[in-house]
Structures are given as C-alpha cells and as structure tokens.
Coordinates of C-alpha atoms and ligand atoms in Angstrom, one line a residue:
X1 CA 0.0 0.0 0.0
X2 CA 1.4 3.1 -0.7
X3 CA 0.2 6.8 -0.1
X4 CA 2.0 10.4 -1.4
X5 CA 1.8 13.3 1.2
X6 CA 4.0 16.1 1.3
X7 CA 5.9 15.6 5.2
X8 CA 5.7 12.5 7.0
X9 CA 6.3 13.6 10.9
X10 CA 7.6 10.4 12.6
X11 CA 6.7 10.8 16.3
X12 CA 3.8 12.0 18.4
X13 CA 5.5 13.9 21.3
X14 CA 6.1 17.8 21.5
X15 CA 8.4 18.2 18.6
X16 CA 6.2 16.2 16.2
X17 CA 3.0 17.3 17.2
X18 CA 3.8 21.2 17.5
X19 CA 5.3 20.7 13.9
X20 CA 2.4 18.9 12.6
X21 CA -0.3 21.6 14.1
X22 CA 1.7 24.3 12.3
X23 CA 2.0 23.0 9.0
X24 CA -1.9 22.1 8.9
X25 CA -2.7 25.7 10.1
X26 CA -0.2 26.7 7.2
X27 CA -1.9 24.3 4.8
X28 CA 0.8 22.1 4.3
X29 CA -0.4 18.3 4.1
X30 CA 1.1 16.2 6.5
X31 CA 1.0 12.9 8.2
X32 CA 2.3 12.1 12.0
X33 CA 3.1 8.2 12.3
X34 CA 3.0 7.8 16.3
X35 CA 3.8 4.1 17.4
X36 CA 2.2 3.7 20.7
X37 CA -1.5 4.2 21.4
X38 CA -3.6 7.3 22.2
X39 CA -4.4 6.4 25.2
X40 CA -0.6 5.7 25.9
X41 CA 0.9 9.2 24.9
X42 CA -1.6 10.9 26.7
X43 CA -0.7 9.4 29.8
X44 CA 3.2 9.4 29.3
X45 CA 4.4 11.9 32.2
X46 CA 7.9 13.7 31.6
X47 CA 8.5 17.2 32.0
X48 CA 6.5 20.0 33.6
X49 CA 7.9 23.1 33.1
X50 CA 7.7 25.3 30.3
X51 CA 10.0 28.5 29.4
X52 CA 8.4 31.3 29.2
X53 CA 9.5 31.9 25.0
X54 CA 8.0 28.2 25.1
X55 CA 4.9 29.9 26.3
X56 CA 4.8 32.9 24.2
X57 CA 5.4 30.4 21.3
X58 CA 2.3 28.5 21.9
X59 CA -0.3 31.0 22.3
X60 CA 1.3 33.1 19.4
X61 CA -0.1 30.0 17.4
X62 CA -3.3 29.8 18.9
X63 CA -2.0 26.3 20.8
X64 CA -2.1 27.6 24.5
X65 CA -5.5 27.3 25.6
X66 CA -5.2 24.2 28.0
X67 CA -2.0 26.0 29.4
X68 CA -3.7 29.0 29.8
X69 CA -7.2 27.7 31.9
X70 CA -4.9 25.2 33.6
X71 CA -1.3 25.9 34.4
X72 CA 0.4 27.6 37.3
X73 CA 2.8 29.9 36.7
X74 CA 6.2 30.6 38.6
X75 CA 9.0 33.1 39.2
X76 CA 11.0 31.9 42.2
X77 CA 12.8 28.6 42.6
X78 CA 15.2 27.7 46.0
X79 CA 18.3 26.2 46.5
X80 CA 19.1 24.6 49.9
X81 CA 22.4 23.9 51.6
X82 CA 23.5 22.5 54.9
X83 CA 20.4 23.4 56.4
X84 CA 19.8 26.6 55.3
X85 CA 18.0 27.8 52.1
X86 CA 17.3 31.4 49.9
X87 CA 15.4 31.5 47.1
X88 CA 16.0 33.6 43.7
X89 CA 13.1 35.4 42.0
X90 CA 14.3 34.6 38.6
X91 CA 10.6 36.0 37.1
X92 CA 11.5 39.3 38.5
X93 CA 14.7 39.1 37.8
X94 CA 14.4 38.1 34.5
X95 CA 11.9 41.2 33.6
X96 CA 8.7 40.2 34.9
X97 CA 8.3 37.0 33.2
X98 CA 7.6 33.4 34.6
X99 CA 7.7 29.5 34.0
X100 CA 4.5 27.5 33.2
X101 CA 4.0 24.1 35.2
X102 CA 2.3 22.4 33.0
X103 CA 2.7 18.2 32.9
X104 CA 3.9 17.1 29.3
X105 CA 1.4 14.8 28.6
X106 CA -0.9 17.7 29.0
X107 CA 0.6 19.7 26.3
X108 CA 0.3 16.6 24.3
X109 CA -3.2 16.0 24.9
X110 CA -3.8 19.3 23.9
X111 CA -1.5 18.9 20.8
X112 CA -3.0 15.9 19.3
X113 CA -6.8 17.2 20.2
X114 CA -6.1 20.9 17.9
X115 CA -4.5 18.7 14.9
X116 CA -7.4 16.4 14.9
X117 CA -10.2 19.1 15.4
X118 CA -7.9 20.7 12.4
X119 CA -8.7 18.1 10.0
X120 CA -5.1 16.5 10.7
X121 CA -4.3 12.6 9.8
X122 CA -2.2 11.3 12.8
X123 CA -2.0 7.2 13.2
X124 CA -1.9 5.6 16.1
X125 CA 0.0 2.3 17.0
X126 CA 1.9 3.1 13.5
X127 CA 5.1 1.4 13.8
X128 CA 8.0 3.1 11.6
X129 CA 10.4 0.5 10.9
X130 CA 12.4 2.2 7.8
X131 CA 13.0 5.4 5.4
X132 CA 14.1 4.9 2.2
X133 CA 15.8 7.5 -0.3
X134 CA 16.7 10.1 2.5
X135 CA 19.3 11.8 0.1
X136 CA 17.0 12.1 -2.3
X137 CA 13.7 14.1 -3.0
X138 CA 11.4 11.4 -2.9
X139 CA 12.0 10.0 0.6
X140 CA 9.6 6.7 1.6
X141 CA 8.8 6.2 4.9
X142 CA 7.9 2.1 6.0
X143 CA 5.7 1.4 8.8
X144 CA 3.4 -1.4 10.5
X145 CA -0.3 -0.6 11.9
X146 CA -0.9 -2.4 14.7
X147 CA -3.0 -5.8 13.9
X148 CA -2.2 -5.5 10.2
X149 CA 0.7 -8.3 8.8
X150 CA 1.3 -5.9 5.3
X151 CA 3.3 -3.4 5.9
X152 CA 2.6 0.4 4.6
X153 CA 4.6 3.0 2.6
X154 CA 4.2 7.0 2.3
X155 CA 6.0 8.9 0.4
X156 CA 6.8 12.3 1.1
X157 CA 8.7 15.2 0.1
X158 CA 10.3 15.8 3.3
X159 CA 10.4 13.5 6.4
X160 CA 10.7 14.9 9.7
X161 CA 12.3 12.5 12.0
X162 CA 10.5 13.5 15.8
X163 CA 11.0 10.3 17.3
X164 CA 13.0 10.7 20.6
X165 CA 16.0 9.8 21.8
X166 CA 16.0 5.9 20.4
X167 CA 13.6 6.5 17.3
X168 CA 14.9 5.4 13.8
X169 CA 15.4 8.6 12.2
X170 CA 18.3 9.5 13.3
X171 CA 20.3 6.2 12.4
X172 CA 19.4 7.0 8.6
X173 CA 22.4 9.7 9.0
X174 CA 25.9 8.2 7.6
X175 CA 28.0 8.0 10.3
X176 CA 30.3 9.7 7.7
X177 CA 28.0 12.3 7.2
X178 CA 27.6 13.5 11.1
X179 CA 28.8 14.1 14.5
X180 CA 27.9 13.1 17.3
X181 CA 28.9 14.8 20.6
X182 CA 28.2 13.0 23.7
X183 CA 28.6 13.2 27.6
X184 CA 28.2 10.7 30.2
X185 CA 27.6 12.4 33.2
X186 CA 29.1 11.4 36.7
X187 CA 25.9 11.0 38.7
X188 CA 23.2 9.1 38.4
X189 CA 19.3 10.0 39.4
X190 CA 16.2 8.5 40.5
X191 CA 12.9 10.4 39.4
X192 CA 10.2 10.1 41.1
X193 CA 6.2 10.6 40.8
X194 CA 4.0 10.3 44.1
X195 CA 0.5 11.9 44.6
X196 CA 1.4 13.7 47.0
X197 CA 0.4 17.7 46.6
X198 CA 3.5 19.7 47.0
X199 CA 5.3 20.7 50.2
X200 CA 6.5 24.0 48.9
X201 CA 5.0 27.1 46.5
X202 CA 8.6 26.7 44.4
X203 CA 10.7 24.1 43.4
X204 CA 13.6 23.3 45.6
X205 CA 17.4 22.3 44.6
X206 CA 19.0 21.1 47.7
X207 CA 22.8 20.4 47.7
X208 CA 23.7 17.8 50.4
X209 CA 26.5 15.5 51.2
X210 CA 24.5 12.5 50.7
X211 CA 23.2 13.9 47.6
X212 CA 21.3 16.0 45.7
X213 CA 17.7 16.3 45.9
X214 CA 15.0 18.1 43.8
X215 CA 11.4 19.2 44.9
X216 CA 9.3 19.8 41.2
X217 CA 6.0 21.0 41.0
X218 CA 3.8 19.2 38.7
X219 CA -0.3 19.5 40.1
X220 CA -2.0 20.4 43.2
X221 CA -2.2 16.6 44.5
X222 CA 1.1 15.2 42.3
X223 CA 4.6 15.9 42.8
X224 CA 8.2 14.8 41.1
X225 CA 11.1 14.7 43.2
X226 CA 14.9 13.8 42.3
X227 CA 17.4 12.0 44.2
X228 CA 21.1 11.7 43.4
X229 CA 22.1 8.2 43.4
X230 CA 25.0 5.8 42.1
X231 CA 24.8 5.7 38.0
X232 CA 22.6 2.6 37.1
X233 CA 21.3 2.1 40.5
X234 CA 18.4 -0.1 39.8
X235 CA 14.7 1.5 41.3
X236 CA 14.7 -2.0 43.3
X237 CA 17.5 -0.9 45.2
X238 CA 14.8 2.5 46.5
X239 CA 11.6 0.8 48.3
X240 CA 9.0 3.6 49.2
X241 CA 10.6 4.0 52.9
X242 CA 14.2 4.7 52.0
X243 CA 12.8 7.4 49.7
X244 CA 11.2 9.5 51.8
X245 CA 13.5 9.4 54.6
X246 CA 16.4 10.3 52.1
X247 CA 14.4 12.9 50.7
X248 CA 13.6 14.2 54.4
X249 CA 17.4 14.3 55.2
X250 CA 18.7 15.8 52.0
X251 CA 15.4 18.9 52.1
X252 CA 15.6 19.2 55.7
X253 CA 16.3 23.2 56.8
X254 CA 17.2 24.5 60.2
X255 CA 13.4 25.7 60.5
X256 CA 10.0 24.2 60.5
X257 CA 9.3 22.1 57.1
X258 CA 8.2 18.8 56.5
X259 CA 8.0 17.0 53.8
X260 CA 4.1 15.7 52.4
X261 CA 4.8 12.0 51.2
X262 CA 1.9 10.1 49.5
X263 CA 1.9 7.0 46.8
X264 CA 4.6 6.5 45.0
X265 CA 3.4 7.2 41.1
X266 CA 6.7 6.1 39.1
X267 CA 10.2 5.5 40.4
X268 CA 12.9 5.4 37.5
X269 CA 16.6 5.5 37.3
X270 CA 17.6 7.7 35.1
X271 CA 20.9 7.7 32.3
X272 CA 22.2 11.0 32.4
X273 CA 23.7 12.1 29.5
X274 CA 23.7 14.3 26.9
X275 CA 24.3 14.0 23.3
X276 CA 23.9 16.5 20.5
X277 CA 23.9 15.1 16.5
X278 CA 25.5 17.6 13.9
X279 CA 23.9 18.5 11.1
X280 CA 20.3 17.7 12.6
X281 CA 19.5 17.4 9.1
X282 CA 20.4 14.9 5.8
X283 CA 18.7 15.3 2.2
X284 CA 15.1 15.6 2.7
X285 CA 15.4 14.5 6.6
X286 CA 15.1 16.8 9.1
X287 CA 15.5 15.7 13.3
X288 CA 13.8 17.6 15.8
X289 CA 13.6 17.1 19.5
X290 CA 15.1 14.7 21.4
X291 CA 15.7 12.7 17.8
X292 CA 18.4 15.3 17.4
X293 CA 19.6 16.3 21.1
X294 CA 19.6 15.0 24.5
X295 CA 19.2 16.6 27.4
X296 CA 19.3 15.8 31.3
X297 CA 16.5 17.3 33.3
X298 CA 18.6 19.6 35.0
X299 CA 17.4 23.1 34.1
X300 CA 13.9 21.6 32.3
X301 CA 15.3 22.5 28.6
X302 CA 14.5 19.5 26.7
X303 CA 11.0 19.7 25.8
X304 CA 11.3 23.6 25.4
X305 CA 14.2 22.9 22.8
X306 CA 12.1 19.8 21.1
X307 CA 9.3 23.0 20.4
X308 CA 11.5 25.5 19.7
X309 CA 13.2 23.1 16.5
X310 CA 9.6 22.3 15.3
X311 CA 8.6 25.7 15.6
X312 CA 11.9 27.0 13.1
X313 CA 10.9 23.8 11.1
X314 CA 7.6 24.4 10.8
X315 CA 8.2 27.9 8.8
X316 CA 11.1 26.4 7.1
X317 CA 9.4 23.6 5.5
X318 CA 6.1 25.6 4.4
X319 CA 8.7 28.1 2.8
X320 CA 10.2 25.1 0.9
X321 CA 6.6 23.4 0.1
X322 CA 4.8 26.4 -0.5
X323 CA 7.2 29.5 -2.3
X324 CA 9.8 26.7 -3.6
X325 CA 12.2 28.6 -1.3
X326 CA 15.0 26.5 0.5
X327 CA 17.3 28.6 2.1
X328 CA 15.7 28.7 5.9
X329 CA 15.5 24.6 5.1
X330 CA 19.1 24.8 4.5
X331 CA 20.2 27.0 7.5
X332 CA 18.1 24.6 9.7
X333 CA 20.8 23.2 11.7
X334 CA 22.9 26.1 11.8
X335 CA 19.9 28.0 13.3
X336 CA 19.2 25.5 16.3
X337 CA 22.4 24.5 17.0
X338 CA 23.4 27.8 19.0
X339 CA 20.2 27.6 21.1
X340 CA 20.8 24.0 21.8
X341 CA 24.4 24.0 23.0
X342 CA 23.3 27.1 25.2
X343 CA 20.9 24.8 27.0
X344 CA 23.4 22.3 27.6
X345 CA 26.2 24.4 28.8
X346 CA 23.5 26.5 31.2
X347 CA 22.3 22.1 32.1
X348 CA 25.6 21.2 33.0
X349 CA 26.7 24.3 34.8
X350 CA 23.6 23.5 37.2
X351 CA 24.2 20.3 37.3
X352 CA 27.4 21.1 38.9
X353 CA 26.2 23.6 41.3
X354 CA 23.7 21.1 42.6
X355 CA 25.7 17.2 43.1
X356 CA 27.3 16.5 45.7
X357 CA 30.6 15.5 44.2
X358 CA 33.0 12.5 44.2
X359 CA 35.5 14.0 46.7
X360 CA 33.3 14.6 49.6
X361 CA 34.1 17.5 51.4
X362 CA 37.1 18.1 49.5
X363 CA 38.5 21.1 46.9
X364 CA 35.1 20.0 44.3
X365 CA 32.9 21.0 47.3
X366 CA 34.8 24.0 48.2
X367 CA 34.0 25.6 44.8
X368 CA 30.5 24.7 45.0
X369 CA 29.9 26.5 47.9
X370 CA 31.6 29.2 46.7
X371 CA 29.8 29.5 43.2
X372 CA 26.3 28.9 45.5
X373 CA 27.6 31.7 47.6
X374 CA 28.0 33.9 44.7
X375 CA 24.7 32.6 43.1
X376 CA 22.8 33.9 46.2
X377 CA 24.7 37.4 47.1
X378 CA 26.1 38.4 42.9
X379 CA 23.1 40.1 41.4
X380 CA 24.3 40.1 38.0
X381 CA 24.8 36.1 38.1
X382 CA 21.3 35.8 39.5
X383 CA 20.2 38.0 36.4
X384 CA 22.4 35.6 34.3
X385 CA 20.9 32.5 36.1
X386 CA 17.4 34.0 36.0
X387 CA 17.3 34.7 32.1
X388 CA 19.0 31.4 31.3
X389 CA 16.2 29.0 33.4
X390 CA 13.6 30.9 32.7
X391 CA 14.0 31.5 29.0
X392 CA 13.4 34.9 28.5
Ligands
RFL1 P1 9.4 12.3 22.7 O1 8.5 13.0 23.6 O2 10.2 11.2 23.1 O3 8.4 11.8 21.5 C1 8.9 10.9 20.5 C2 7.7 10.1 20.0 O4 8.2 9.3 18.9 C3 7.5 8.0 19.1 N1 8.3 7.0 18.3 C4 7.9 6.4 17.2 N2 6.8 6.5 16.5 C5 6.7 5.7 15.3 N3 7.6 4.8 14.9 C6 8.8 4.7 15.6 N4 9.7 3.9 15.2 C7 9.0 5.5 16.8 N5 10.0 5.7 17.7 C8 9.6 6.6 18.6 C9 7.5 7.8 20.6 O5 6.6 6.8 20.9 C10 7.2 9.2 21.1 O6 5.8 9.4 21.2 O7 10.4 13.3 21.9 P2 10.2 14.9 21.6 O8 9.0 15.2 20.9 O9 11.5 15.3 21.0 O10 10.1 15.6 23.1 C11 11.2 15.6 23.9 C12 10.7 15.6 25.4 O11 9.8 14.5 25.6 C13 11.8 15.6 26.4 O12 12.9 16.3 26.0 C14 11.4 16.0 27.8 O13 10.5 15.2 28.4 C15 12.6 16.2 28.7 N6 12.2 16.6 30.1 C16 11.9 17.9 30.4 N7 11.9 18.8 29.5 C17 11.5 20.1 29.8 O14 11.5 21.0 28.9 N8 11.1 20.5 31.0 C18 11.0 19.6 32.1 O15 10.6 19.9 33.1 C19 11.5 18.2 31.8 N9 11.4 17.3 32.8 C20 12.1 15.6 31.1 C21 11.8 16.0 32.4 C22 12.4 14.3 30.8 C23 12.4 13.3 31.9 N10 12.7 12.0 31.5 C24 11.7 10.9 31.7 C25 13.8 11.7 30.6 C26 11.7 15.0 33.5 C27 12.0 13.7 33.2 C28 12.0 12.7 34.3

C-alpha cells in the first residue's frame, strides 16, 4: 500500500506534534506516524515546566488554551544547603516573566486534540520500521499498523524524524556524514512521581552531602522529586521507605518544614547524558527534538528545545513546500544548534552547582559553595541564572 503526502512527521511527542499543528494551520499536508497508542501518549508523564518563549510560542499559534485555563505559573525557585536555604526570583529578575507548570502529557493532549479538530491525519500504534531514499527528493517512509501483517509506505517530500532519543530517524544519517557529541555524566538519578500535593510554592534544589535532591511541581495533588544516586542504581534498590527518609534528610532546613509523602506514582533511574547530533538534518530529513539532542532534566530545557526546533521547522518547510524557497530549510541546523548547545552548557553548569561531588568534602565542594555563595549574594549572576532558566 502506498500513499503520497507532502511531510511524514515520525513521532507524536512535543516536537512532532507542534510541527504537525503548524503545518496544517499553514496548509501544508502532512502525516504524523506515532507508534504507541492514544491512550498511551496521553498518559506518558515527563517534563513539567515550560520556558516562558515556550509559552509565548504556543499561544502566538493559537496552541495555548489548556496551558492558559490550567497551568500555574512561577517566578521563584530555592536552593538549599547544609540546612539553610534562599530562594532567587528569577521572574522578576528576568523582567517580569515566569515558567509554566504544565505536565507534558498535558501539552500533548492538547497537541493531538487541535490537529485532529484541524482536520489532521495522525496514526496511532503506527510502527515506523524504515526510510528509504533520505538523500534524495522522494523520501519513503515504512511502517506497521498495529494488527495488520502488510506493511505500509508513504511517500513524502520531506520527512521529519520526531521520534525521541532511540527513534529510527536518526540512524538513517551516515555516520560519515555527522557528528555526534556525547557526555556521560558522573551522577546518576532516580525520578520520582508520588500523589502527594507539594510541600513547597517553588521548586527546591538542595545540595547535600549525601546527595542532591529536587522538589518539582507538577499539580496540586502530584509531585516529582529527584534524588542523586550511584549511576545505574536499579529502582529495586529504593523501596517507598528509603525514599522518603532520604528525601527528608537531604530537604531538611534548620526551621520548621516537613515534607508531604503520598503513593509512590513512578520510580525510575535515570541515564544521564547528553548528546547532541550535527547536522540535525540529511537530504530531505530533518531531526527535531530529542531525535536530534539530548538533554538531562537539570534546568527543564529539553521539551522547550524539542518546540523550539519544530517551531523554526515548521516555517522552514512551508517556505520550501509552498514558495519553492529553500534557504531557511538549508540553515536549519545552523539555526538550532546555537540555542541547543546554550541549554546544555547552562544544564551542566547546574548540574554542577547542585551534586554532591565524588570528593566529599574536598577542593570540588569547596568551589560549589563558593559558586552557590555567589549565586545567592552576585546580582548580576542571579540575572544571568534567571534569564537562562527561565527562557526569557
Ligand atoms: P518524545 O517526547 O520522546 O516523542 C517521541 C515520539 O516518537 C515515538 N516513536 C515512534 N513512532 C513511530 N515509529 C517509531 N519507530 C517511533 N519511535 C519513537 C515515541 O513513541 C514518542 O511518542 O520526543 P520529543 O517530541 O523530541 O520531546 C522531547 C521531550 O519529551 C523531552 O525532551 C522532555 O520530556 C525532557 N524533560 C523535560 N523537558 C523540559 O523541557 N522540562 C522539564 O521539566 C522536563 N522534565 C524531562 C523531564 C524528561 C524526563 N525523563 C523521563 C527523561 C523530566 C524527566 C523525568
């Protein structure tokens, strides 16, 4: 069986699904192959905050609705150390503007709902299994319904490859004809969910000996929390009890606070790395999102990033299909790239303000305090911290 269409969007999570709602509201005929049910994308809980620009970005395309009736916003996060904590109003300090908690599989919902309601062809439980002809311009695309033996093909004119961190988009690059950059990093984390309404109005960074931990807001009645372990430290090494008392000991303060615990939602271990594939493009294939970058947590970048690329695809593609013009296709990569690496440098440099480090109390530790010292009392490195996590 084979179908034409003009993009094929491999992947049904923020990158593909902003993409896909722009180029229907531009006109542009496209279908978004997604592998896993509806059902199980709407209920597939990641990140929670959203950058402001993320923000700006989705209401300036009439996307922001469910954010708007349903998000909380926030301006102020806290860091804790040995027992004492201050927070930083990065909203304020970042000109007035704020993050928007608002679960990913939300903004998904929400995503897939508007391209539907918009006329939009999106397949469920569509297996992609191969692309053909990347280099050229007639790409194919290969993929399996679920329940039928035949496989199908589409051909498109451009295929955008939105399918995450392990999709198979990403593999049709030569080896020869990218790089990729990668970074293991040093500590390893556990994420959990719990439903368990939050025990503080901002999210918390605690640096502790034993650990980092993180407080993140997600609803009223369900929370995510971090905690820095070994690297590949299985989840059945973290029964429900050892959680919350490590959490308790790593967020406790020198003043009254407890900590809300409830039922544990999700506990994962979690890789952390980083990884970022040059040119995020190759003939008529184009990666967006985690398909082209990785990102750890720290800093809540990655599915801000994964909107910002569809968004400068979106435009760039309807240029191409529409006026014949290629030239923002073209600069594509070159156009992301800057953004991307500027999340991962202002990731990491959190990353290392927050870990307890390998050497214990030793000259590592030292410099942490000192950088958190500076952090709380430098006002222009609060400004620079502010704009940076905030996206302003
Ligand atoms: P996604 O969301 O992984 O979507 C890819 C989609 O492609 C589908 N797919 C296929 N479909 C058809 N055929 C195939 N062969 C396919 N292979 C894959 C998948 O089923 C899936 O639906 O990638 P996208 O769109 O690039 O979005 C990236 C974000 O999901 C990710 O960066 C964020 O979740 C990262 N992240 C956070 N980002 C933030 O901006 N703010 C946060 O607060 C935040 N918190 C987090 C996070 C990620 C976390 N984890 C679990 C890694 C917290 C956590 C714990």
């Amino acid at each position: 069986l084979r179908e034409d269409t003009a993009v094929v969007i491999v992947g049904a999570g923020p990158a593909g699904l902003l993409l896909a709602n722009r180029l229907i509201q531009e006109g542009v005929d496209c279908v978004v192959l997604e592998r896993h049910t509806r059902a199980a994308v709407e209920a597939r809980a990641r990140a929670g905050v959203l950058e402001h620009r993320s923000a700006e970005l989705l209401a300036r395309h009439g996307l922001a609705d469910g954010m708007h009736a349903a998000a909380a916003k926030h301006g102020t996060c806290e860091f804790r150390r040995d027992g004492t904590r201050f927070t930083v109003p990065y909203g304020e300090l970042a000109g007035g503007v704020a993050h928007w908690v608002y679960p990913q599989q939300f903004l998904v919902r929400d995503l897939i709902a508007s391209f539907l309601e918009a006329g939009g062809d999106l397949r469920f439980a569509a297996e992609v299994g191969e692309l053909a002809e990347v280099a050229t311009e007639r790409p194919s695309v290969t993929y399996r319904q679920a329940g039928e033996d035949r496989q199908r093909t589409l051909r498109a004119r451009l295929v955008a490859g939105c399918d995450g961190p392990k999709g198979v988009c990403a593999r049709q690059v030569p080896a020869g004809a990218r790089r990729v950059y990668e970074r293991q990093h040093e500590w390893g984390w556990l994420t959990v969910l719990a439903a368990a309404p939050p025990s503080t109005e901002h999210p918390i960074y605690a640096l502790h000996r034993r650990g980092f931990a993180g407080h993140m807001l997600r609803t009223a009645t369900v929370s995510r929390y971090y905690l820095q372990c070994v690297p590949g430290d299985p989840p059945e090494n973290w029964p429900a009890e050892r959680i919350w008392s490590e959490l308790d000991a790593r967020l406790a303060v020198d003043e009254p606070w407890s900590l809300t615990r409830g039922e544990l939602l999700e506990t994962r271990t979690l890789e952390m790395r980083s990884v970022v594939s040059v040119p995020m493009q190759h003939g008529s294939l184009y990666l967006a999102g985690d398909a082209a970058h990785v990102i750890t947590p720290v800093g809540a970048k990655g599915a801000n990033l994964a909107l910002a690329d569809a968004d400068v695809l979106a435009t760039a593609m309807t240029r191409y299909l529409r006026d014949g013009d290629r030239a923002a296709l073209d600069a594509y990569s070159d156009t992301r790239l800057p953004a991307i690496w500027r999340a991962q440098a202002f990731s990491r440099w959190l990353m290392e303000l927050v870990h307890a480090p390998a050497d214990g109390d030793g000259f590592a530790a030292q410099l942490q305090r000192a950088r958190m010292d500076e952090l709380r009392t430098n006002p222009s490195l609060a400004a620079w911290f502010a704009g940076q996590y905030v996206g302003a």
